mmCIF file of C-alpha atoms in Angstrom:
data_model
loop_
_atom_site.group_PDB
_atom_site.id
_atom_site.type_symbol
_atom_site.label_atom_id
_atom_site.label_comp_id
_atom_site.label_asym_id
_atom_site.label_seq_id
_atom_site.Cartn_x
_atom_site.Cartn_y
_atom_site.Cartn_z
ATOM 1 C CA UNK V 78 0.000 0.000 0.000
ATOM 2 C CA UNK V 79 1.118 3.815 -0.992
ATOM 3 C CA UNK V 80 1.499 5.207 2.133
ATOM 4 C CA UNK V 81 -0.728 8.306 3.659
ATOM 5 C CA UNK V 82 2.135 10.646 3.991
ATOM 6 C CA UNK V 83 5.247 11.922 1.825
ATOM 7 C CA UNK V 84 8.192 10.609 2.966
ATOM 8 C CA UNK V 85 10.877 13.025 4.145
ATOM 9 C CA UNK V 86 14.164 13.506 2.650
ATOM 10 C CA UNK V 87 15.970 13.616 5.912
ATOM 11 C CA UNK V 88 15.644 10.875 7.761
ATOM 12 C CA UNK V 89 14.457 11.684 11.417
ATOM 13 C CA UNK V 90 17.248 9.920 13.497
ATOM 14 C CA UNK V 91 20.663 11.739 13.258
ATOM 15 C CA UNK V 92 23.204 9.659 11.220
ATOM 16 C CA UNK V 93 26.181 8.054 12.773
ATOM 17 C CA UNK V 94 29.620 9.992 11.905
ATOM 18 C CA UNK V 95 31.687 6.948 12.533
ATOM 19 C CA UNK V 96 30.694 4.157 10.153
ATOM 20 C CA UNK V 97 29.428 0.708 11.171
ATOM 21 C CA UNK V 98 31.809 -2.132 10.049
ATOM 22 C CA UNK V 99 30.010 -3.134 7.002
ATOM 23 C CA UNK V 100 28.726 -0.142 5.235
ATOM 24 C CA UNK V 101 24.722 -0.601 4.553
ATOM 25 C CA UNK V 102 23.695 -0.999 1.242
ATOM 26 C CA UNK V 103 22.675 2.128 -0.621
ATOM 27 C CA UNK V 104 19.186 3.497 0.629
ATOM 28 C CA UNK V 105 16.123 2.454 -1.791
ATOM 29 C CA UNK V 106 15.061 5.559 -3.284
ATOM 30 C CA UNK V 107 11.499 3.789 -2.582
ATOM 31 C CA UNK V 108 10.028 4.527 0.722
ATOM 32 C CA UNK V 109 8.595 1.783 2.561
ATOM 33 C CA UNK V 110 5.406 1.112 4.658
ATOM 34 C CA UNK V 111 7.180 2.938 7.718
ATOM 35 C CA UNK V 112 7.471 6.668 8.337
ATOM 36 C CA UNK V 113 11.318 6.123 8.748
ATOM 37 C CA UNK V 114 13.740 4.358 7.335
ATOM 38 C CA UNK V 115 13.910 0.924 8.246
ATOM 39 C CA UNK V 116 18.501 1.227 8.288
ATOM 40 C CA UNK V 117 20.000 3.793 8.862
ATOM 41 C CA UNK V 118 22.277 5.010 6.034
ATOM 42 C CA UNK V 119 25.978 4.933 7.056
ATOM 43 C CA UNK V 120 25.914 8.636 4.969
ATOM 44 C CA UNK V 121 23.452 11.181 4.081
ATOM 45 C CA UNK V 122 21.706 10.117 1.086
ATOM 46 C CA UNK V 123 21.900 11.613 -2.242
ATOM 47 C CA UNK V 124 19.020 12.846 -4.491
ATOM 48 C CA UNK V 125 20.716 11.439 -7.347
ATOM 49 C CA UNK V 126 23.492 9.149 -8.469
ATOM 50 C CA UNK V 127 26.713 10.466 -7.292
ATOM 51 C CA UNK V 128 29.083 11.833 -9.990
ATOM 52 C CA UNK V 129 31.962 8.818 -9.201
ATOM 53 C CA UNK V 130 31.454 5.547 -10.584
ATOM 54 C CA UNK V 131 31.308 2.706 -8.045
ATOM 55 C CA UNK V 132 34.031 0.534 -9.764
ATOM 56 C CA UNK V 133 37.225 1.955 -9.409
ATOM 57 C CA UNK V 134 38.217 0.496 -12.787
ATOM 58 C CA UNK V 135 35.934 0.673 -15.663
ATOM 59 C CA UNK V 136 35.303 -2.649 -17.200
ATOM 60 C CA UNK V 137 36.217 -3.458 -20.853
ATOM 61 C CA UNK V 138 32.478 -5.304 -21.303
ATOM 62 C CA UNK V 139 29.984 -2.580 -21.010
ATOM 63 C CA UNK V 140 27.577 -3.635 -18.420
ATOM 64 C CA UNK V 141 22.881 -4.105 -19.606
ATOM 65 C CA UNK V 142 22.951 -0.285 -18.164
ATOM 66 C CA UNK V 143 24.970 2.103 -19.639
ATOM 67 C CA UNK V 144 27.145 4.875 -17.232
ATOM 68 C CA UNK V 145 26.284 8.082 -16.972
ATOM 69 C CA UNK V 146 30.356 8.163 -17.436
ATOM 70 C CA UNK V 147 32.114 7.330 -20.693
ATOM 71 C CA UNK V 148 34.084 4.465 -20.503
ATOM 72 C CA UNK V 149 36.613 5.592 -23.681
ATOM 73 C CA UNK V 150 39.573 7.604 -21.887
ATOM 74 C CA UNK V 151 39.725 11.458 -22.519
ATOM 75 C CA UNK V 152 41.132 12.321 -26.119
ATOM 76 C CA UNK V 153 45.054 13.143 -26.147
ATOM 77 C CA UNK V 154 46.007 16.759 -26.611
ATOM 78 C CA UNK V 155 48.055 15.993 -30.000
ATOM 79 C CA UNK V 156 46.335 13.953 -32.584
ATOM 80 C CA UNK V 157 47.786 10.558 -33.220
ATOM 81 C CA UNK V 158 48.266 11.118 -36.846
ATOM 82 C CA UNK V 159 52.298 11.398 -37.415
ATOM 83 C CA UNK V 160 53.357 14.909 -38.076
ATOM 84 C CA UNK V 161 55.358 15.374 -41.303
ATOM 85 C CA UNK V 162 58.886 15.197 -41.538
ATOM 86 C CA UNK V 163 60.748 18.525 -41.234
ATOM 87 C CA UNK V 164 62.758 17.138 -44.392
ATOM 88 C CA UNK V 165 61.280 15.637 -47.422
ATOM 89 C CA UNK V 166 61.956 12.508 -48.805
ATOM 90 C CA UNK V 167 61.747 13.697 -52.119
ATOM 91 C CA UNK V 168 64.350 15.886 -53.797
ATOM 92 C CA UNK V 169 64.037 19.765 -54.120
ATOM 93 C CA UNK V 170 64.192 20.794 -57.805
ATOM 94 C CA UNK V 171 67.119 21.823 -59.669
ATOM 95 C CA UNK V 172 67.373 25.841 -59.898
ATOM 96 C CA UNK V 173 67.442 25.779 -63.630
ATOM 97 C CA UNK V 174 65.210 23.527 -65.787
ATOM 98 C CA UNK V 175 66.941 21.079 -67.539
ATOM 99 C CA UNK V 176 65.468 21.846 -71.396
ATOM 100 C CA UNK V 177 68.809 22.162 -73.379
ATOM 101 C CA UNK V 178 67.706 23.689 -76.896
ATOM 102 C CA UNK V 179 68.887 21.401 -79.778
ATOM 103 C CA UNK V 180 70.349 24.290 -81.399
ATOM 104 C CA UNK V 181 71.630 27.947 -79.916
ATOM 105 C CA UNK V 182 69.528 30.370 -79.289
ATOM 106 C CA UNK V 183 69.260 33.284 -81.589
ATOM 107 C CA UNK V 184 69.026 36.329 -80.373
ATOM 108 C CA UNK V 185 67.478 39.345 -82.142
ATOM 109 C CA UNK V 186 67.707 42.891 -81.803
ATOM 110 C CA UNK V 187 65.378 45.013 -84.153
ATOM 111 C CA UNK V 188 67.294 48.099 -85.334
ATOM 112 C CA UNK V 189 70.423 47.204 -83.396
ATOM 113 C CA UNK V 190 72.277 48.134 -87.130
ATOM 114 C CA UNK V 191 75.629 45.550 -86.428
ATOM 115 C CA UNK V 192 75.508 43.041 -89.113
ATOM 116 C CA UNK V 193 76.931 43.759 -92.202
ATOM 117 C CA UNK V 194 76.144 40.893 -95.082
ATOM 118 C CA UNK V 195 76.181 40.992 -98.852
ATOM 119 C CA UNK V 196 76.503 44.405 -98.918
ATOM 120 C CA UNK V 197 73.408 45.011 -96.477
ATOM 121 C CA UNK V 198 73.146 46.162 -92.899
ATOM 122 C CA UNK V 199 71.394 44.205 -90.619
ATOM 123 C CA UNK V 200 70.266 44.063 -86.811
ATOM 124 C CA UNK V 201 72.015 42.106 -85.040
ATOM 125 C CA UNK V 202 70.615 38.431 -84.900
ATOM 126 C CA UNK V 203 69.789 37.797 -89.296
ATOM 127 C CA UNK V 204 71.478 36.888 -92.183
ATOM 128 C CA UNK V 205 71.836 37.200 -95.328
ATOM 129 C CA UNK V 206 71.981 34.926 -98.628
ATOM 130 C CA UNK V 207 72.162 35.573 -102.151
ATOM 131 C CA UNK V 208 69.425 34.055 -103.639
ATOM 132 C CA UNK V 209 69.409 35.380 -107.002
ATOM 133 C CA UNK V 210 70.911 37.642 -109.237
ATOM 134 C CA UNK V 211 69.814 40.058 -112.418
ATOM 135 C CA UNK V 212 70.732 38.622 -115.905
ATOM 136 C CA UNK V 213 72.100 35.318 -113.948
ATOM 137 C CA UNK V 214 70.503 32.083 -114.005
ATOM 138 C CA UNK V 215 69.246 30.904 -111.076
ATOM 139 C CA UNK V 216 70.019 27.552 -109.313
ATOM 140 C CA UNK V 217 67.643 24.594 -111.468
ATOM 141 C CA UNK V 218 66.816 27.389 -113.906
ATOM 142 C CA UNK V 219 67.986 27.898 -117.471
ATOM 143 C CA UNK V 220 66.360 31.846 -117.257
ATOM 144 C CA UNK V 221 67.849 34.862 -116.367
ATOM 145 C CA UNK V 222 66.540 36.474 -113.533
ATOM 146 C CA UNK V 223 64.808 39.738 -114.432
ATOM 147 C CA UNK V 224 66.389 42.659 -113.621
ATOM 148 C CA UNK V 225 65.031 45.572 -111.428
ATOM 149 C CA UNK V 226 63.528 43.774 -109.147
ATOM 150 C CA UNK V 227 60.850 45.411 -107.107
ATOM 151 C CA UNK V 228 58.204 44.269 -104.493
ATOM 152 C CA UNK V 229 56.641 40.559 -103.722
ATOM 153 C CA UNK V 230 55.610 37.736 -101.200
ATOM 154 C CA UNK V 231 56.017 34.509 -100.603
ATOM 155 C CA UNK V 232 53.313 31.877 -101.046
ATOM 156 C CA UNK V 233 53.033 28.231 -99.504
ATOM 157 C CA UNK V 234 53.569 25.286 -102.399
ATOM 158 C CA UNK V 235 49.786 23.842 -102.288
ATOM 159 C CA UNK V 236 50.990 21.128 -103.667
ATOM 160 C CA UNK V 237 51.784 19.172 -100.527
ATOM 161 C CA UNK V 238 55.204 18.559 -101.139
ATOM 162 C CA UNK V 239 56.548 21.743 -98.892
ATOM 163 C CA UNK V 240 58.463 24.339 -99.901
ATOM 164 C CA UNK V 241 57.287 27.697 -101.485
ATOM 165 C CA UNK V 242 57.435 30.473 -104.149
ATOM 166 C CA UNK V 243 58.687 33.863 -103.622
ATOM 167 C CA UNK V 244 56.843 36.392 -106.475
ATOM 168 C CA UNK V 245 59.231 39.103 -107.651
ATOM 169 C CA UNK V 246 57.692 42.301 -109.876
ATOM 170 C CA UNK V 247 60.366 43.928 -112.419
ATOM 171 C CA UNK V 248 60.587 47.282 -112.630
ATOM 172 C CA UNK V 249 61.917 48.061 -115.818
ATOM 173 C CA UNK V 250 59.704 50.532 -117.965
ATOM 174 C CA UNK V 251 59.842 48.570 -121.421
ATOM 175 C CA UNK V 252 59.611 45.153 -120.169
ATOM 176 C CA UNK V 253 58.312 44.736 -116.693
ATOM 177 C CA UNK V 254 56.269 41.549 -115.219
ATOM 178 C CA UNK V 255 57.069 39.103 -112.427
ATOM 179 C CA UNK V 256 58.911 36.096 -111.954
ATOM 180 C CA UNK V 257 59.221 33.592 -109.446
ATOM 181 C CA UNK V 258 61.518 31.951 -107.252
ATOM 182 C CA UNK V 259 60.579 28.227 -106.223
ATOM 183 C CA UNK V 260 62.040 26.896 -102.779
ATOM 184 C CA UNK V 261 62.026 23.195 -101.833
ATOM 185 C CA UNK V 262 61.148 22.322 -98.351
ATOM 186 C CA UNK V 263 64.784 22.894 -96.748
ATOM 187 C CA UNK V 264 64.741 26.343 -98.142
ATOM 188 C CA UNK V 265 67.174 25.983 -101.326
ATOM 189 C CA UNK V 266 66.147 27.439 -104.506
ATOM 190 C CA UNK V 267 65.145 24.758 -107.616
ATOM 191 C CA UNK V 268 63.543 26.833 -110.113
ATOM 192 C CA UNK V 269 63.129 30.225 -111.097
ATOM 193 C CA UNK V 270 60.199 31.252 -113.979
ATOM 194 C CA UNK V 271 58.957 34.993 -115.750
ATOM 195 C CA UNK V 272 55.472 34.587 -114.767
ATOM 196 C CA UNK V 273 54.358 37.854 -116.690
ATOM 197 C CA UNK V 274 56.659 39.712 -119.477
ATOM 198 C CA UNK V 275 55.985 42.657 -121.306
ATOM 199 C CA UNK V 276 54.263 45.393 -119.143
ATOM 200 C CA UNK V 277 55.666 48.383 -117.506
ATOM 201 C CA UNK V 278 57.251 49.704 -114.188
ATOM 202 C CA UNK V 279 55.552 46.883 -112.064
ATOM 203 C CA UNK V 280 56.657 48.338 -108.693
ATOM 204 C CA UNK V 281 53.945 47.598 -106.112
ATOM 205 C CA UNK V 282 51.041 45.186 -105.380
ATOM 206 C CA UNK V 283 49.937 42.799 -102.789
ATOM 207 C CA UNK V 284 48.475 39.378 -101.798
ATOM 208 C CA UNK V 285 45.471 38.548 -102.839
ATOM 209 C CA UNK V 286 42.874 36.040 -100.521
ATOM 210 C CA UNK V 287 43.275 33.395 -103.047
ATOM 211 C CA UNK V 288 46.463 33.190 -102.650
ATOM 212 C CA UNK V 289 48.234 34.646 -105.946
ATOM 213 C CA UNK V 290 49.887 38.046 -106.472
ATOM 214 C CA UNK V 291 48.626 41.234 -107.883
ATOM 215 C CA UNK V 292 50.590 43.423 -109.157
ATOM 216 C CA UNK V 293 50.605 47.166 -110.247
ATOM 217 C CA UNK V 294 52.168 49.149 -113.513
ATOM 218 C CA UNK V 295 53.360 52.195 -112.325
ATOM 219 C CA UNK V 296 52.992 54.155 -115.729
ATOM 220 C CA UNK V 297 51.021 55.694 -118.261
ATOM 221 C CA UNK V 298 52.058 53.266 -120.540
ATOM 222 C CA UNK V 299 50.265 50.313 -118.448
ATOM 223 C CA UNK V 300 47.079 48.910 -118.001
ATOM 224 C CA UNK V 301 46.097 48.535 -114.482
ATOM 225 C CA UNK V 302 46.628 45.729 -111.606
ATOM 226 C CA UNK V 303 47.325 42.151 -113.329
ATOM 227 C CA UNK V 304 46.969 38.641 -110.949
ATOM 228 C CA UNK V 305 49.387 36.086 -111.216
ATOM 229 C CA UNK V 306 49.329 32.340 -109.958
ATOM 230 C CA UNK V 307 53.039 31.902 -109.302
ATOM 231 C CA UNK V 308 51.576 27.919 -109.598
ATOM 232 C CA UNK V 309 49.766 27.212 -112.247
ATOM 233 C CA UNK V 310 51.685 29.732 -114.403
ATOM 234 C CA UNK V 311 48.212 31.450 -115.059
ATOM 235 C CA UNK V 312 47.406 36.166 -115.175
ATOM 236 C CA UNK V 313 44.812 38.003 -115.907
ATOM 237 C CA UNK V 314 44.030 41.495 -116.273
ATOM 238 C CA UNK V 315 41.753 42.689 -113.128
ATOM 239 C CA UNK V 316 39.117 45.534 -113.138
ATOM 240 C CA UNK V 317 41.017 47.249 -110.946
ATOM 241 C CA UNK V 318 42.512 50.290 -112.602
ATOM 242 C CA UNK V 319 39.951 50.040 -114.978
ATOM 243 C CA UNK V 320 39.661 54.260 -114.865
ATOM 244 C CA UNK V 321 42.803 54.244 -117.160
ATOM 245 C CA UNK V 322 46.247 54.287 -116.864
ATOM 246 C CA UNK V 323 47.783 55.849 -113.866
ATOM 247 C CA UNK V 324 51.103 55.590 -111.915
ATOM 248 C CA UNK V 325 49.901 52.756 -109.758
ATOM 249 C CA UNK V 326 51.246 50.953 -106.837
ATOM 250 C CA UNK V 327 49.961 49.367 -103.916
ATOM 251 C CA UNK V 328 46.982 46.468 -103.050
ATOM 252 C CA UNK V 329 45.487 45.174 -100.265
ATOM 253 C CA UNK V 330 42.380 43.685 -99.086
ATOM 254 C CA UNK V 331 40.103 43.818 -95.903
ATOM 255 C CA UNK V 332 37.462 40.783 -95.530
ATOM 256 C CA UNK V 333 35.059 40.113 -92.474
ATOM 257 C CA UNK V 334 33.746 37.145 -94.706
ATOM 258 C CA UNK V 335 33.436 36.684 -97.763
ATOM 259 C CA UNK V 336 30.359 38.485 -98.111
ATOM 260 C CA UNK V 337 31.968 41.586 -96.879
ATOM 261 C CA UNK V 338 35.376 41.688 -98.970
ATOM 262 C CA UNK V 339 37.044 45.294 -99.773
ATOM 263 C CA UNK V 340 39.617 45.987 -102.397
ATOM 264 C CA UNK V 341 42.126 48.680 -101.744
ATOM 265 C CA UNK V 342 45.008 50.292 -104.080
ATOM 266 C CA UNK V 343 47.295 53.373 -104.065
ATOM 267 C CA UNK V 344 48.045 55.832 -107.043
ATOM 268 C CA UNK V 345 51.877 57.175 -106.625
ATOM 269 C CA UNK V 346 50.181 60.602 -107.181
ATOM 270 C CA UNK V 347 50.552 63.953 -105.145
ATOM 271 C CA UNK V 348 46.495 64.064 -105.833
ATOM 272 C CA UNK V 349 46.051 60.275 -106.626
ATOM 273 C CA UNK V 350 43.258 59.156 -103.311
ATOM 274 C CA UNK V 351 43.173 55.840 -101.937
ATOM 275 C CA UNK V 352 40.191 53.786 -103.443
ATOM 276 C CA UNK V 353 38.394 51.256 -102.397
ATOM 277 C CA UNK V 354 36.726 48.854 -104.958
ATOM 278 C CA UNK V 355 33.999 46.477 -103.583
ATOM 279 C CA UNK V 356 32.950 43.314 -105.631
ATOM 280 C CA UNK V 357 28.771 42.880 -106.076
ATOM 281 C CA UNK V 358 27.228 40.556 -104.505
ATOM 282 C CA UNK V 359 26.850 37.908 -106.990
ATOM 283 C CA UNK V 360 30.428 37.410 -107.015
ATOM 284 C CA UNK V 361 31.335 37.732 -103.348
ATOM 285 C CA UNK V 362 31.529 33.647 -103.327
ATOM 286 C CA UNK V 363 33.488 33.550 -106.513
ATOM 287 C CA UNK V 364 37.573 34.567 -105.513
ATOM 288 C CA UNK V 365 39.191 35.855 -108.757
ATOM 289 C CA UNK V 366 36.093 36.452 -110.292
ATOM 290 C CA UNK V 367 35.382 39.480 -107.722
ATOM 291 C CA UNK V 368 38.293 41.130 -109.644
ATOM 292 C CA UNK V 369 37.633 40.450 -113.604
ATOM 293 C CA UNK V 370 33.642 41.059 -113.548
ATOM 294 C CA UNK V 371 32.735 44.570 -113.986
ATOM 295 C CA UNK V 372 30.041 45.828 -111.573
ATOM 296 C CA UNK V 373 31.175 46.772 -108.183
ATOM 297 C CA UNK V 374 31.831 50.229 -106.206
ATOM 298 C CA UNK V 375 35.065 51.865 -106.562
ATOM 299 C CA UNK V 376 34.671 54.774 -103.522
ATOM 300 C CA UNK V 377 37.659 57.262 -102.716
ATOM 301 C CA UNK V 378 39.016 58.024 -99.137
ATOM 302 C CA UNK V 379 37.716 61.944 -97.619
ATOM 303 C CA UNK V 380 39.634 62.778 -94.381
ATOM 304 C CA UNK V 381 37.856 65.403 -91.989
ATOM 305 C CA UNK V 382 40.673 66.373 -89.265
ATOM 306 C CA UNK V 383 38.642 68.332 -87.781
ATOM 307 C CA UNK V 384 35.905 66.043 -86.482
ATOM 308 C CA UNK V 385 38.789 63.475 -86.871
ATOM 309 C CA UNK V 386 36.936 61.119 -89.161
ATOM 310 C CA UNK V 387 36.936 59.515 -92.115
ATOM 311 C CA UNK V 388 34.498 58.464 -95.240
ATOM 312 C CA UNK V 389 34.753 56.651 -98.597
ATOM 313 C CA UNK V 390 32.953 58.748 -100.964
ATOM 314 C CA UNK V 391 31.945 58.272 -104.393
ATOM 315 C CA UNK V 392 33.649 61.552 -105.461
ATOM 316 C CA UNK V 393 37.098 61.143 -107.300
ATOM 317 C CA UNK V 394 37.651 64.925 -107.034
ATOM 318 C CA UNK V 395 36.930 65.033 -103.389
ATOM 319 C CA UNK V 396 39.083 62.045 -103.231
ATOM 320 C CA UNK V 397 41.731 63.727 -104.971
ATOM 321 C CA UNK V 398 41.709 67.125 -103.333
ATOM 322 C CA UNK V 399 41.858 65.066 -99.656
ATOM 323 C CA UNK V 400 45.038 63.037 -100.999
ATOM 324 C CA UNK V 401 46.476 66.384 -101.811
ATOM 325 C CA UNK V 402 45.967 68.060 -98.739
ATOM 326 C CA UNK V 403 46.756 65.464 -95.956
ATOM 327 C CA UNK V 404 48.115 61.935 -97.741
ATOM 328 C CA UNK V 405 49.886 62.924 -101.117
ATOM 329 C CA UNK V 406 51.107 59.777 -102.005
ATOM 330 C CA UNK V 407 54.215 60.547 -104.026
ATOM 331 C CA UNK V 408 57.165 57.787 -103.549
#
């Protein structure tokens, strides 16, 4: 039976100081049928379990109950991991990378005037080598080389065999043209060819997207801008210049795609304006063909310093009077 009255905590008879000989066991937290406890505890009681656990040792097996106490031991202060070593086991890199260059370095100094080749004067770090010269016969040719030679490029061989072909215009007022120089894949010449014979004072020109090379007569005696395949020994007269003849000189192109392609070439005039010639539209696809069609746009460059701007205009005297006043191209 529950009995009529709460228990007190205390128990009513004052505990012994001294202990007995065989300590009691631990009072029931239960209270029995009697108003006081029937032992009497050897120490005050607690409310709850004390904070020390009652094996002095805690066991390896952990016991149906758990403890309110952890049986792992408290974590050491430095992990157990191994700390690196202060050296490494590897070796430290060399200072200097060990990437020897097969051949020297060359080293190149743009206007550094020290070298002084064939009768040229060169920065230091290029050479020179005669390649060809005027009424001589190249190496693998059995022609002269022209004489008065003038501008050109060089064009890959799209043959697929390496090597290349340098385009050289001649100068010479009676008997201009261009001929060719043909490299083999190490660089040595094996042919040399007249490409075009017969015009006058070819002096300037320029690549053209297709790859061949356009060049310019630079006299009154001439016909215009002709295009020359230093490969398939092929020219043709271009529109280009079609106005008459005039001293001219340079070419150059400018093409976002090849819907959008624009022609550009010099007269060696004090008044002579840039132009620009642009191809129509049925054409744009067609490479050469751009240049021996007629019906394009030639326009002529207008310079405005004082907005500092620009136009192409369809006015050759505007063009004219600009090239006079701030680009006379006389060279």
């Amino acid at each position: 039976p529950e009995p009529t009255k709460v228990p007190s905590v205390y128990p009513t008879v004052t505990p012994s100081t001294t202990p007995t000989s065989s300590p009691s066991r631990s009072p029931s937290l239960r209270p029995t049928n009697s108003k006081a406890p029937s032992h009497e505890p050897s120490r005050s009681p607690t409310i709850g379990p004390t904070n020390t656990p009652t094996t002095a040792t805690p066991s390896a097996t952990p016991s149906s109950s758990p403890t309110h106490t952890p049986t792992t031991a408290n974590p050491t202060l430095q992990p157990t991991v191994p700390q690196p070593t202060p050296n490494p086991t590897t070796k430290a890199p060399t200072a200097k990378p060990t990437l020897a260059p097969t051949q020297p370095a060359i080293t190149y100094f743009p206007g550094k005037l020290s070298v002084n080749e064939n009768n040229l004067l060169l920065s230091e770090g290029l050479q020179s080598r005669i390649i060809a010269t005027t009424n001589t016969k190249p190496r693998g040719s059995n022609t002269n080389f022209h004489n008065l030679p003038d501008a050109g490029a060089t064009f890959a061989n799209p043959n697929g065999n390496g090597g290349w072909a340098y385009t050289s215009n001649c100068d010479d007022s009676s008997n201009g043209g261009v001929g060719a120089l043909y490299f083999d894949n190490t660089g040595q010449v094996i042919d040399y060819k007249r490409l075009l014979s017969g015009t006058h004072s070819n002096s300037g020109g320029g690549r053209t997207p297709w790859n061949t090379w356009m060049t310019a007569e630079e006299s009154l005696a001439g016909d215009g801008f002709w295009d020359v395949n230093p490969f398939d020994n092929t020219h043709f007269l271009t529109i280009l210049g079609k106005s008459g003849p005039a001293y001219w000189d340079s070419f150059t192109y400018s093409s976002k795609n090849v819907k959008e392609t624009h022609f550009y070439f010099t007269e060696d005039d004090s008044e002579g304006p840039i132009r620009r010639y642009t191809p129509p539209n049925e054409f744009a696809n067609v490479e050469a063909a751009m240049l021996w069609r007629d019906g394009g746009k030639t326009e002529y460059l207008v310079l405005d310093p004082d907005t500092k701007t620009f136009e192409w205009s369809s006015s050759f005297t505007a063009g004219g009077a600009s090239a006079g006043k701030y680009y006379s191209n006389v060279g």
